[in-house]
Coordinates of C-alpha atoms in Angstrom, one line a residue:
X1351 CA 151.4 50.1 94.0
X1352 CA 150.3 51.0 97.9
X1353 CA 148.8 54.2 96.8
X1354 CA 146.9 52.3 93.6
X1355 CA 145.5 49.8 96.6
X1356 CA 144.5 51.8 98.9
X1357 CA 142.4 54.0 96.6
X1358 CA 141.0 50.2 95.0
X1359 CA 139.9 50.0 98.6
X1360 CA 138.1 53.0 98.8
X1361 CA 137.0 53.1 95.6
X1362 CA 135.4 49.6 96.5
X1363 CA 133.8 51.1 99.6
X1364 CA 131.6 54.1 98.5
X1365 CA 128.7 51.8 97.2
X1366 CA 128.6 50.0 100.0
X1367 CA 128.0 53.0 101.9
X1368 CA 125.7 54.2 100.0
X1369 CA 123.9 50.6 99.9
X1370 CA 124.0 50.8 103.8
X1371 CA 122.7 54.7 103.8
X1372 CA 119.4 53.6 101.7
X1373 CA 118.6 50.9 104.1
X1374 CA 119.2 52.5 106.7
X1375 CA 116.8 55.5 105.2
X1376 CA 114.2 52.7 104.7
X1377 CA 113.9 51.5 108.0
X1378 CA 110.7 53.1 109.2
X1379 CA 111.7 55.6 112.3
X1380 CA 109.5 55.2 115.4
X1381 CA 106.5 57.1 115.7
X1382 CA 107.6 58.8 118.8
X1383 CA 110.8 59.7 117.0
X1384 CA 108.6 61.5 113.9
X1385 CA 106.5 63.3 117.0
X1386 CA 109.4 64.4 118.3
X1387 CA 110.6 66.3 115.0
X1388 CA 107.5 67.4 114.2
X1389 CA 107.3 69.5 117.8
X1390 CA 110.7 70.9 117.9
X1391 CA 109.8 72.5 114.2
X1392 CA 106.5 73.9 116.1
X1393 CA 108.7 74.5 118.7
X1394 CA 111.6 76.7 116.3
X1395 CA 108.6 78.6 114.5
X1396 CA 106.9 79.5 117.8
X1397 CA 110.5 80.8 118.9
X1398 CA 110.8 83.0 115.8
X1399 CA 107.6 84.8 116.6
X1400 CA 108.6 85.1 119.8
X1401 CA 111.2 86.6 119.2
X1402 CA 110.2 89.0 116.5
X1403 CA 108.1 90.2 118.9
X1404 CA 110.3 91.1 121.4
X1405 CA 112.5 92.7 119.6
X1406 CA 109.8 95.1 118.2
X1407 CA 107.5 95.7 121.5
X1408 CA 109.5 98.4 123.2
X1409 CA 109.5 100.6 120.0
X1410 CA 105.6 100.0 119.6
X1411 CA 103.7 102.8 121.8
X1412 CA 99.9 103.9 123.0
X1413 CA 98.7 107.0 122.1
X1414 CA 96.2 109.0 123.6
X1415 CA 94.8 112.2 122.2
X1416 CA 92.3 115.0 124.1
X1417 CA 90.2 117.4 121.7
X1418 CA 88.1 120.0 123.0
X1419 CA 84.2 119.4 121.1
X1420 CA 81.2 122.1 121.4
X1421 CA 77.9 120.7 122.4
X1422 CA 75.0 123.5 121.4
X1423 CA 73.1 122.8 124.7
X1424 CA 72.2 120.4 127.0
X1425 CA 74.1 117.0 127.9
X1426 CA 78.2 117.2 126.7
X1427 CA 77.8 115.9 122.6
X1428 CA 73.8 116.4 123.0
X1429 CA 72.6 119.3 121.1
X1430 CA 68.6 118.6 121.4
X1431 CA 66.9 122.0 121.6
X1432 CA 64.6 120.9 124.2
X1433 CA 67.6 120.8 127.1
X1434 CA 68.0 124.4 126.5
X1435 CA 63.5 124.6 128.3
X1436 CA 63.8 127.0 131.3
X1437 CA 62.7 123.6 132.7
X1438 CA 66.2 122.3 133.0
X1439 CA 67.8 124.9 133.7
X1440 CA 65.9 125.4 137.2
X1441 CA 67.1 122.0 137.8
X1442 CA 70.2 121.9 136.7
X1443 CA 71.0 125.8 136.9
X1444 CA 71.8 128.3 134.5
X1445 CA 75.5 126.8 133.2
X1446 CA 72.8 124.1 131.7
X1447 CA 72.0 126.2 129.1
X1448 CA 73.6 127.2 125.8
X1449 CA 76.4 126.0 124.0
X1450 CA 79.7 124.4 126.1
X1451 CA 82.9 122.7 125.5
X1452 CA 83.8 119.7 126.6
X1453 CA 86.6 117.1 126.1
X1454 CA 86.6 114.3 124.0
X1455 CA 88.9 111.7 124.5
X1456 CA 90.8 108.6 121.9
X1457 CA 93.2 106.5 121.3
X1458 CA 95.6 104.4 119.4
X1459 CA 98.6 103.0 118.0
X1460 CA 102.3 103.9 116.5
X1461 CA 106.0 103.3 116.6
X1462 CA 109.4 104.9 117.0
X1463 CA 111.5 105.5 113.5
X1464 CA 114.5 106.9 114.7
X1465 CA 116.3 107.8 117.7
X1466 CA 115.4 111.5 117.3
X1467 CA 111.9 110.8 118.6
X1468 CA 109.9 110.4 114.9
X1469 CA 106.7 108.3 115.3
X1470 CA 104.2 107.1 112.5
X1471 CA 100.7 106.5 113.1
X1472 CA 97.2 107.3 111.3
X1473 CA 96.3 110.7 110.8
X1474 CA 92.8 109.1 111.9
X1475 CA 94.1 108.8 115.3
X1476 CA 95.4 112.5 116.0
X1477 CA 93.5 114.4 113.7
X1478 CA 92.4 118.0 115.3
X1479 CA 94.0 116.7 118.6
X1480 CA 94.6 119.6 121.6
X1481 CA 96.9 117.1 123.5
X1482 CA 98.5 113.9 122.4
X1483 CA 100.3 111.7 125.0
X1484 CA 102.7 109.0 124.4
X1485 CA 103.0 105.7 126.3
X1486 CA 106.2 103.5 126.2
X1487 CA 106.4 100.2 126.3
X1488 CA 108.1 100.8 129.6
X1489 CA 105.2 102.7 131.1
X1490 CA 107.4 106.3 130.7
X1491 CA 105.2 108.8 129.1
X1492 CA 105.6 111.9 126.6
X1493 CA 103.5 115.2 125.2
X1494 CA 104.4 114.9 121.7
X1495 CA 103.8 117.7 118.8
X1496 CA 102.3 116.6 115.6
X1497 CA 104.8 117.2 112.7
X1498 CA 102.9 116.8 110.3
X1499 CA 99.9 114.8 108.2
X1500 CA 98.6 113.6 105.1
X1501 CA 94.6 112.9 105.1
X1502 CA 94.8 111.8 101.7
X1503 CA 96.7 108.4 103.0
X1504 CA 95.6 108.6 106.5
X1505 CA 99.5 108.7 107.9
X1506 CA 101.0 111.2 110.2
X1507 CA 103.9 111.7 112.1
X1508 CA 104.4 113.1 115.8
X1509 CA 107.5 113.6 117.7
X1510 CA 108.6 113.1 121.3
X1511 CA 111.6 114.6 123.1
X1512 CA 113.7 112.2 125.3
X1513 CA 117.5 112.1 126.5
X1514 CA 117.7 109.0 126.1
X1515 CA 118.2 106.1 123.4
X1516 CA 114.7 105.4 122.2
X1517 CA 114.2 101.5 120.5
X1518 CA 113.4 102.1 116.7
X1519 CA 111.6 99.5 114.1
X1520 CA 113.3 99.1 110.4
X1521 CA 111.0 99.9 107.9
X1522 CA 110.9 96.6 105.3
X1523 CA 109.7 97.1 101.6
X1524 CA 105.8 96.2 101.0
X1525 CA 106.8 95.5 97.8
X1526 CA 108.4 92.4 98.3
X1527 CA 105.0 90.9 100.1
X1528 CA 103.5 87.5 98.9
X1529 CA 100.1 87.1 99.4
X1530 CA 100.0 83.8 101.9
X1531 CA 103.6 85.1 103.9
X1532 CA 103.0 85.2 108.0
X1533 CA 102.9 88.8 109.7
X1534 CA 102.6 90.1 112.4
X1535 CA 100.3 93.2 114.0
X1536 CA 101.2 95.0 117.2
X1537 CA 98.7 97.6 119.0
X1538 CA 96.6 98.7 121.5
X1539 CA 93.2 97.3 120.5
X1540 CA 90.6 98.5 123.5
X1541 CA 93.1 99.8 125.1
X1542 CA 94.9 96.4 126.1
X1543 CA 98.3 97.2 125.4
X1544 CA 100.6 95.5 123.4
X1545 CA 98.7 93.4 122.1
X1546 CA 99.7 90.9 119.4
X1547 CA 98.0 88.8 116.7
X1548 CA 99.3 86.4 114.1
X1549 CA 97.9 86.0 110.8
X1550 CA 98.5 86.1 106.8
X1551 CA 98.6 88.5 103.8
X1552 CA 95.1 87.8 102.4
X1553 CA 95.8 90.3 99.6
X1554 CA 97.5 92.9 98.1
X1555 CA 96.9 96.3 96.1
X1556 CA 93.6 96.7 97.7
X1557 CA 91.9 100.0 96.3
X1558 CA 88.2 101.5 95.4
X1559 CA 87.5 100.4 99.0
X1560 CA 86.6 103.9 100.0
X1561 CA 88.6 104.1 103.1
X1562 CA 91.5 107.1 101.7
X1563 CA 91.9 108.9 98.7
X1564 CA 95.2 107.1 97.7
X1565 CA 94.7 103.4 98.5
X1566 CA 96.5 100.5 97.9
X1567 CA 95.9 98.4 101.1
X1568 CA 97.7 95.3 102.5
X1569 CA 94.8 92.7 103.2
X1570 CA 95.7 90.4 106.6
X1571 CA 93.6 88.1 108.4
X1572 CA 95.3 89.2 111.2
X1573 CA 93.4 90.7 114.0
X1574 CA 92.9 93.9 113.9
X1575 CA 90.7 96.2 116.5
X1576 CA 89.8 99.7 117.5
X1577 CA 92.3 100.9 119.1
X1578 CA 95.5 98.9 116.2
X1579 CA 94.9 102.3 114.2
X1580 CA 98.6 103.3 113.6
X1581 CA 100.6 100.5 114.7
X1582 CA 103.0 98.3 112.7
X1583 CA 102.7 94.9 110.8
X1584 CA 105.4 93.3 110.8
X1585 CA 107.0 90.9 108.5
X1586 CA 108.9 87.7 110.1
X1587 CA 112.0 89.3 109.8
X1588 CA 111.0 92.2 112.3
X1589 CA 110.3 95.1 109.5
X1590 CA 107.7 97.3 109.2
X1591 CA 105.7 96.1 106.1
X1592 CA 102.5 98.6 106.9
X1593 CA 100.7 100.8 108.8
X1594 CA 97.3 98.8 110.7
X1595 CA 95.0 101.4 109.3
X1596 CA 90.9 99.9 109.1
X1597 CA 89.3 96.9 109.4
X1598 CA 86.2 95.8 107.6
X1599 CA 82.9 95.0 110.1
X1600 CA 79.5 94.6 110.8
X1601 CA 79.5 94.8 114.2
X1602 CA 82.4 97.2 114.9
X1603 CA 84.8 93.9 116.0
X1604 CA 87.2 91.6 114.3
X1605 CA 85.3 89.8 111.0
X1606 CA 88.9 88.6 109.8
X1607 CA 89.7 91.3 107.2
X1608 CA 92.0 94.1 107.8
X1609 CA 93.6 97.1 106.1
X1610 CA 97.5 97.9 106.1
X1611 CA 98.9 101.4 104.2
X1612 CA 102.1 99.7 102.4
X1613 CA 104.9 100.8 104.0
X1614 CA 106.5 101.9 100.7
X1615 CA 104.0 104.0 100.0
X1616 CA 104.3 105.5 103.5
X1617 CA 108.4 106.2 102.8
X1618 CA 107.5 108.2 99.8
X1619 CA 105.8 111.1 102.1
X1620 CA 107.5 110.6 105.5
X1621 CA 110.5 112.6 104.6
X1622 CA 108.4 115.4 103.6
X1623 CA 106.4 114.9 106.4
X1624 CA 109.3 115.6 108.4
X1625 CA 111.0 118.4 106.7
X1626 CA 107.6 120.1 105.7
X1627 CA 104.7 118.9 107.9
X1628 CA 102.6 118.3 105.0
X1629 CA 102.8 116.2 101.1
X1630 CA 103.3 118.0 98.1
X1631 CA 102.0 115.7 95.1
X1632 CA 102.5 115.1 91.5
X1633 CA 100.0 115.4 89.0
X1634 CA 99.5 114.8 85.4
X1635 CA 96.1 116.7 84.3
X1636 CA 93.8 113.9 82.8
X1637 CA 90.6 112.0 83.7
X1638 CA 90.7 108.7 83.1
X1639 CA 89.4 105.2 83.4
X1640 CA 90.2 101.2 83.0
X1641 CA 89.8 99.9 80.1
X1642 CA 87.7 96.9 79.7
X1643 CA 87.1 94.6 76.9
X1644 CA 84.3 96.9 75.2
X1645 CA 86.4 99.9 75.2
X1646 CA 89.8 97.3 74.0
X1647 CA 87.8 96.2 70.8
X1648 CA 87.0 100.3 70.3
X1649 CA 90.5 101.0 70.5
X1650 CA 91.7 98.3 68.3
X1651 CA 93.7 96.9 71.7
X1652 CA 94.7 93.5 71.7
X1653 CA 94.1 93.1 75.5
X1654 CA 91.7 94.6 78.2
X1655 CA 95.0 96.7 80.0
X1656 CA 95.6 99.9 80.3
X1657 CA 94.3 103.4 81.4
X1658 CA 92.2 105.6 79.1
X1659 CA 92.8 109.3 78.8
X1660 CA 89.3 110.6 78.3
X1661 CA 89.9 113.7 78.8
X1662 CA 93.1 116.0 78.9
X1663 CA 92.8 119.3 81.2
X1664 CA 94.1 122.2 79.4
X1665 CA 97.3 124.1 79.8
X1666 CA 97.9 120.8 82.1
X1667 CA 101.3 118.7 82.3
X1668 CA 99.5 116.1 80.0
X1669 CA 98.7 118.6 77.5
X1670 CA 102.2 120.0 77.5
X1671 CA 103.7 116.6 76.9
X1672 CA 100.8 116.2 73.7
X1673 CA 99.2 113.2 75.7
X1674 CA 96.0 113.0 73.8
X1675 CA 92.2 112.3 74.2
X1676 CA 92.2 108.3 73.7
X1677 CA 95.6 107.7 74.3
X1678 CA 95.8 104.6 76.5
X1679 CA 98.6 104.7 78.9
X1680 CA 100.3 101.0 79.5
X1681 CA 103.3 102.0 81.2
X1682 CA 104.7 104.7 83.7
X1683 CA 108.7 104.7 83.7
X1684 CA 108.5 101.5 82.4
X1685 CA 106.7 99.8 84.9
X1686 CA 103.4 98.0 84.0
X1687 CA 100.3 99.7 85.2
X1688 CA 97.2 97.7 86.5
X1689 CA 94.5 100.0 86.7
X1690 CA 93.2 103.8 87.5
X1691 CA 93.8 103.6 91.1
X1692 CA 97.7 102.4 90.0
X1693 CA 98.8 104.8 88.1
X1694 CA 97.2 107.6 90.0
X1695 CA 99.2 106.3 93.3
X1696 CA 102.0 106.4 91.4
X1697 CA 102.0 110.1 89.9
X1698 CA 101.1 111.6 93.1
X1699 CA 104.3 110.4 94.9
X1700 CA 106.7 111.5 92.3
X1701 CA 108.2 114.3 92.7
X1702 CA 106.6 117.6 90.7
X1703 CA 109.3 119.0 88.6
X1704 CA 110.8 115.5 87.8
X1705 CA 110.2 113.8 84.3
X1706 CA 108.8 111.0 83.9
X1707 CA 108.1 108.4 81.0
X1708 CA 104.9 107.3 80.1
X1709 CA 104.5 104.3 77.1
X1710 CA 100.9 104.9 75.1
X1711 CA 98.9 103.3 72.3
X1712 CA 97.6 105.8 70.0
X1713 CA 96.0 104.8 67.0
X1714 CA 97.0 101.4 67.2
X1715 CA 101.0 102.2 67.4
X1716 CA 102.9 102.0 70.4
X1717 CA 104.5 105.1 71.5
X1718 CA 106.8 106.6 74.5
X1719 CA 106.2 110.2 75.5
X1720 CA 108.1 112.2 78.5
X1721 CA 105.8 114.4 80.4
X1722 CA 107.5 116.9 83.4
X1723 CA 105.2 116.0 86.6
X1724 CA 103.4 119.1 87.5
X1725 CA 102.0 119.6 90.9
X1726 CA 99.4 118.7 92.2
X1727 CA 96.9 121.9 92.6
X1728 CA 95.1 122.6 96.4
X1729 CA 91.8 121.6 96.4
X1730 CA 92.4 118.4 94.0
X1731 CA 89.3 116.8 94.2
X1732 CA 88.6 113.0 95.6
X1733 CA 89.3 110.3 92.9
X1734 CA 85.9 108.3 91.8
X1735 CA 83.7 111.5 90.3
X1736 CA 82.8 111.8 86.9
X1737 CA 80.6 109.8 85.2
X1738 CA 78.5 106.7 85.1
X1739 CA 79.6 104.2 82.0
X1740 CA 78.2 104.1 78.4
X1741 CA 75.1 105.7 76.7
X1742 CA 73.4 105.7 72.9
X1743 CA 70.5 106.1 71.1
X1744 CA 66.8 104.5 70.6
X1745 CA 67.7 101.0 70.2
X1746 CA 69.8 101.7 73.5
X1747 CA 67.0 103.7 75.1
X1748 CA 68.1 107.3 75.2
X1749 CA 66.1 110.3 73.5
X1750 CA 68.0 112.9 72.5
X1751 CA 68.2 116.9 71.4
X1752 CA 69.9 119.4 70.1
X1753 CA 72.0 121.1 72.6
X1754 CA 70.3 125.1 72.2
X1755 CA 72.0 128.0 73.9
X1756 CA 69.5 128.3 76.4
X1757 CA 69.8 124.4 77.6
X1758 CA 73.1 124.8 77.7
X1759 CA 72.3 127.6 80.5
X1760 CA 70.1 125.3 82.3
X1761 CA 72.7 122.4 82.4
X1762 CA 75.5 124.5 83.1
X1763 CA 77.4 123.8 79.6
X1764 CA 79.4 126.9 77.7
X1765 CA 78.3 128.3 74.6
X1766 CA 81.7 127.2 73.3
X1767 CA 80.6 123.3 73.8
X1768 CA 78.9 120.8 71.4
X1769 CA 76.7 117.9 71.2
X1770 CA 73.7 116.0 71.8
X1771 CA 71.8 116.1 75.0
X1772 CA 70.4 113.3 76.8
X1773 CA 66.6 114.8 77.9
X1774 CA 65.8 110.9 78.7
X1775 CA 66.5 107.1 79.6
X1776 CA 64.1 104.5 79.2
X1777 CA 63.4 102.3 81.9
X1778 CA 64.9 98.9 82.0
X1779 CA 67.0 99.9 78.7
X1780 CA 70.9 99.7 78.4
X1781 CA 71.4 103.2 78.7
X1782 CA 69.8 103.1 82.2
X1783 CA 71.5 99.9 82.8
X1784 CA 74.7 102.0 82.4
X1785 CA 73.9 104.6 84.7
X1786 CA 73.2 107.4 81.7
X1787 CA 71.0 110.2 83.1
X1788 CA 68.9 113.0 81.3
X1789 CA 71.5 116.2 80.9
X1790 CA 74.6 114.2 80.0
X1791 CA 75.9 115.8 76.4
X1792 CA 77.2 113.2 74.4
X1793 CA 80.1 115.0 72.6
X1794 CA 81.8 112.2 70.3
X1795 CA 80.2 108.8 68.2
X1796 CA 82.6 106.5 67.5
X1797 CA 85.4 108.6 68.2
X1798 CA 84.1 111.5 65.5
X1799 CA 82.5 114.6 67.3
X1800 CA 79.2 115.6 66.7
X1801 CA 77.5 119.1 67.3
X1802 CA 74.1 118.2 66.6
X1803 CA 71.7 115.6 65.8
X1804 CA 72.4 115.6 62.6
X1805 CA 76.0 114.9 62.3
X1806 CA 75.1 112.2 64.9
X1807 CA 72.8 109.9 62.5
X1808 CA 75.4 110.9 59.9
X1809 CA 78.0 109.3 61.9
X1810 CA 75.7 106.1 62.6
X1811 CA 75.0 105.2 58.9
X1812 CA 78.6 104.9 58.9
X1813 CA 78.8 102.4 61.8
X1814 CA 79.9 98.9 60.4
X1815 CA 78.6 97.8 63.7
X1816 CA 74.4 99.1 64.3
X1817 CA 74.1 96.7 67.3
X1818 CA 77.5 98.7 69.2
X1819 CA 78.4 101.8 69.9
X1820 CA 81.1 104.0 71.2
X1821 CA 80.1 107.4 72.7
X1822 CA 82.4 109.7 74.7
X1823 CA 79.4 111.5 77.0
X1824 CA 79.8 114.7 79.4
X1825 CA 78.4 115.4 83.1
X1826 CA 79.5 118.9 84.3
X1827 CA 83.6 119.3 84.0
X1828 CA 84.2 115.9 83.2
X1829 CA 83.7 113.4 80.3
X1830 CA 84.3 109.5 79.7
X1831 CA 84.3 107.0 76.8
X1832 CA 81.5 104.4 77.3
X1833 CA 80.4 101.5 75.1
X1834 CA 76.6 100.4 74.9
X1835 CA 75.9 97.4 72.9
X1836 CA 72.1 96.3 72.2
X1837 CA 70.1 93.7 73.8

């Protein structure tokens, strides 16, 4: 019976704790009271910063780089023909005259990786360098060797030699960034060193801007300066999320927009960098292009997604793997793909030898096709050529001709190669909306080739659809699917 009371008793008590915790809730705190909350939460997020930055700063370091530059005459990076007048060099004597060397001095950012020595940075910053010097945090300073670089991404990696332990940053994955999350950026903006700014991922996945070959930038509204090339930004748990690499302007200063290289993309080529001073790529053999909702209703697509094979290089890895002309490519090792710039990023940093799988529509059926990742051949041209969109006929303001063996001369075109040439756009009209130009050799209408222009008005009695059309048009090695629709 005790133990049946005294758990009555209790039993009894709880809601009257609980009556007593909600009035006591309600019972408005004082203001000062609320203040005072609100400041020591200012007060614990100013502390984290704080000490995120301290705990990267010493492996954060300055570099400065000396490269010898040839003037052709005159003042040092002059060149003016008139210095080299006998009338100068009476004043100024005869070392006045002719071409001299004379050094060229810049700067910027990086950081420590690993104990060894290994620092990133832009390939911007020490590109054709004679002498690169390192500043610690600590004010000690290095010579360090370049290792190795990849213009195509703008990173490179130097190396230092020191007895001593040297403080390291871990590298985070980019991957995991939300647009809105606080980072930080450490650097050497103007020279002021160690300098650091707070802001926000503005964006991600930012490409086309014209900066590198391979882009996919990390936007951040935090401050970024001549002089940030190379350092880190940081996330708020310490790690390296990117490489500070550009910042847009007007005036050559901070306008609130700058460029990061994703740190994951920068993992992929650091170990070669290391082991082999330079990138070796993949490459898959195609030219192609986003697919937009013209080119969808072509295709028979459901949605505007996808990459476009329009064209499939011969004795390539694409061709190999019997990846088509108007295959559209969805996925790459089952991962969805976004746009050109995507799935181009992603088939250079594979590995060339490895297989990879690639998920198509072809004809309206989904299909899954493995294709071994060739590599990528020297001399791979910049992404972006090719040609300007869409093209067809009167109603779209083009005139047209046959294709004869001696305008195929002129325009640079084989004898093996068939179709209709452009010889002119009509002001104002779609076509030169588009971008189509005279010498362009549409090869395909509506997906059927056509050698001449009779096959081509063939092909367009056929069309169920007189007001659009799809064309598949050539400029020099290249060729693209464009759709014109009528005004």
């Amino acid at each position: 019976m005790q133990s049946h009371t005294r758990l009555s008793s209790r039993s009894g008590l709880l809601p009257l704790l609980f009556f007593l915790s909600l009035l006591i809730a309600a019972v408005p705190r004082p203001a000062g009271a609320e203040a005072a909350d609100d400041i020591a939460l200012l007060d614990r997020s100013s502390r984290a910063f704080v000490n995120v930055v301290k705990a990267a700063q010493p492996a954060v370091v300055n570099i400065r780089v000396e490269k010898s530059v040839e003037s052709k005459g005159g003042f040092p990076g002059g060149g003016d023909e008139m210095f080299n007048n006998p009338f100068f060099e009476h004043f100024f004597g005869p070392q006045f005259r002719g071409p001299h060397r004379f050094q060229q001095q810049g700067q910027g950012s990086g950081f420590i990786i690993n104990r060894d020595g290994y620092i990133l940075t832009n390939n911007h910053v020490v590109e054709g360098a004679d002498t690169i010097t390192v500043r610690l945090s600590d004010e000690r300073e290095f010579k360090a060797k370049l290792v190795g670089s990849d213009p195509q991404t703008d990173v490179a990696m130097i190396k230092i030699q020191d007895s001593g332990k040297l403080p390291t940053l871990t590298l985070g994955n980019s991957d995991a960034l939300e647009v809105g999350e606080w980072v930080i950026a450490i650097g050497n903006p103007f020279g002021l060193n160690q300098t650091v700014t707070v802001g926000v991922v503005s964006a991600k996945g930012r490409n086309r801007v014209g900066i590198n070959e391979y882009e996919s930038f990390i936007q951040t509204d935090a401050a970024i300066n001549p002089g940030n090339s190379g350092g880190p930004l940081l996330n708020t748990h310490g790690e390296v999320i990117g490489i500070n690499s550009a910042l847009f302007s007007r005036t050559g200063g901070y306008m609130g927009i700058g460029f990061a290289i994703p740190i994951n993309m920068v993992k992929a080529i650091e170990d070669q960098l290391q082991k082999h001073g330079k990138v070796t790529r993949g490459w898959l053999g195609v030219a192609i292009q986003d697919v937009n909702e013209d080119l969808a209703k072509s295709f028979d697509l459901k949605q505007a997604k996808g990459i476009l094979v329009s064209e499939v290089q011969p004795d390539s890895p694409a061709s190999k793997a019997d990846l088509k002309q108007g295959d559209v490519i969805l996925r790459l090792n089952g991962a969805e793909l976004k746009d050109v710039s995507d799935l181009r990023n992603k088939v250079a940093l594979i590995t060339p030898g490895t297989t990879a799988t690639l998920t198509i529509i072809r004809a309206g059926r989904e299909k899954v096709i493995d294709v071994v990742i060739g590599e990528q051949p020297s001399g791979f041209g910049k992404a972006g050529g090719g040609l300007p969109p869409q093209g067809n006929l009167e109603q779209f303001g083009l005139n047209l001709q046959d294709l004869t063996p001696e305008l195929a001369q002129q325009l640079g075109y084989t004898a093996e190669q068939k179709g209709v040439v452009i010889s002119a756009v009509n002001p104002g009209s779609p076509a030169e909306t588009a971008g189509l130009q005279a010498g362009y050799l549409i090869e395909e209408v509506n997906k059927v080739g056509v050698a001449n222009l009779k096959e081509l008005q063939i092909v367009l009695k056929k069309s169920t659809q007189p007001k659009r059309i799809l064309l598949r048009v050539r400029s020099g090695n290249l060729s693209q699917y464009v759709v014109l629709v009528a005004q």
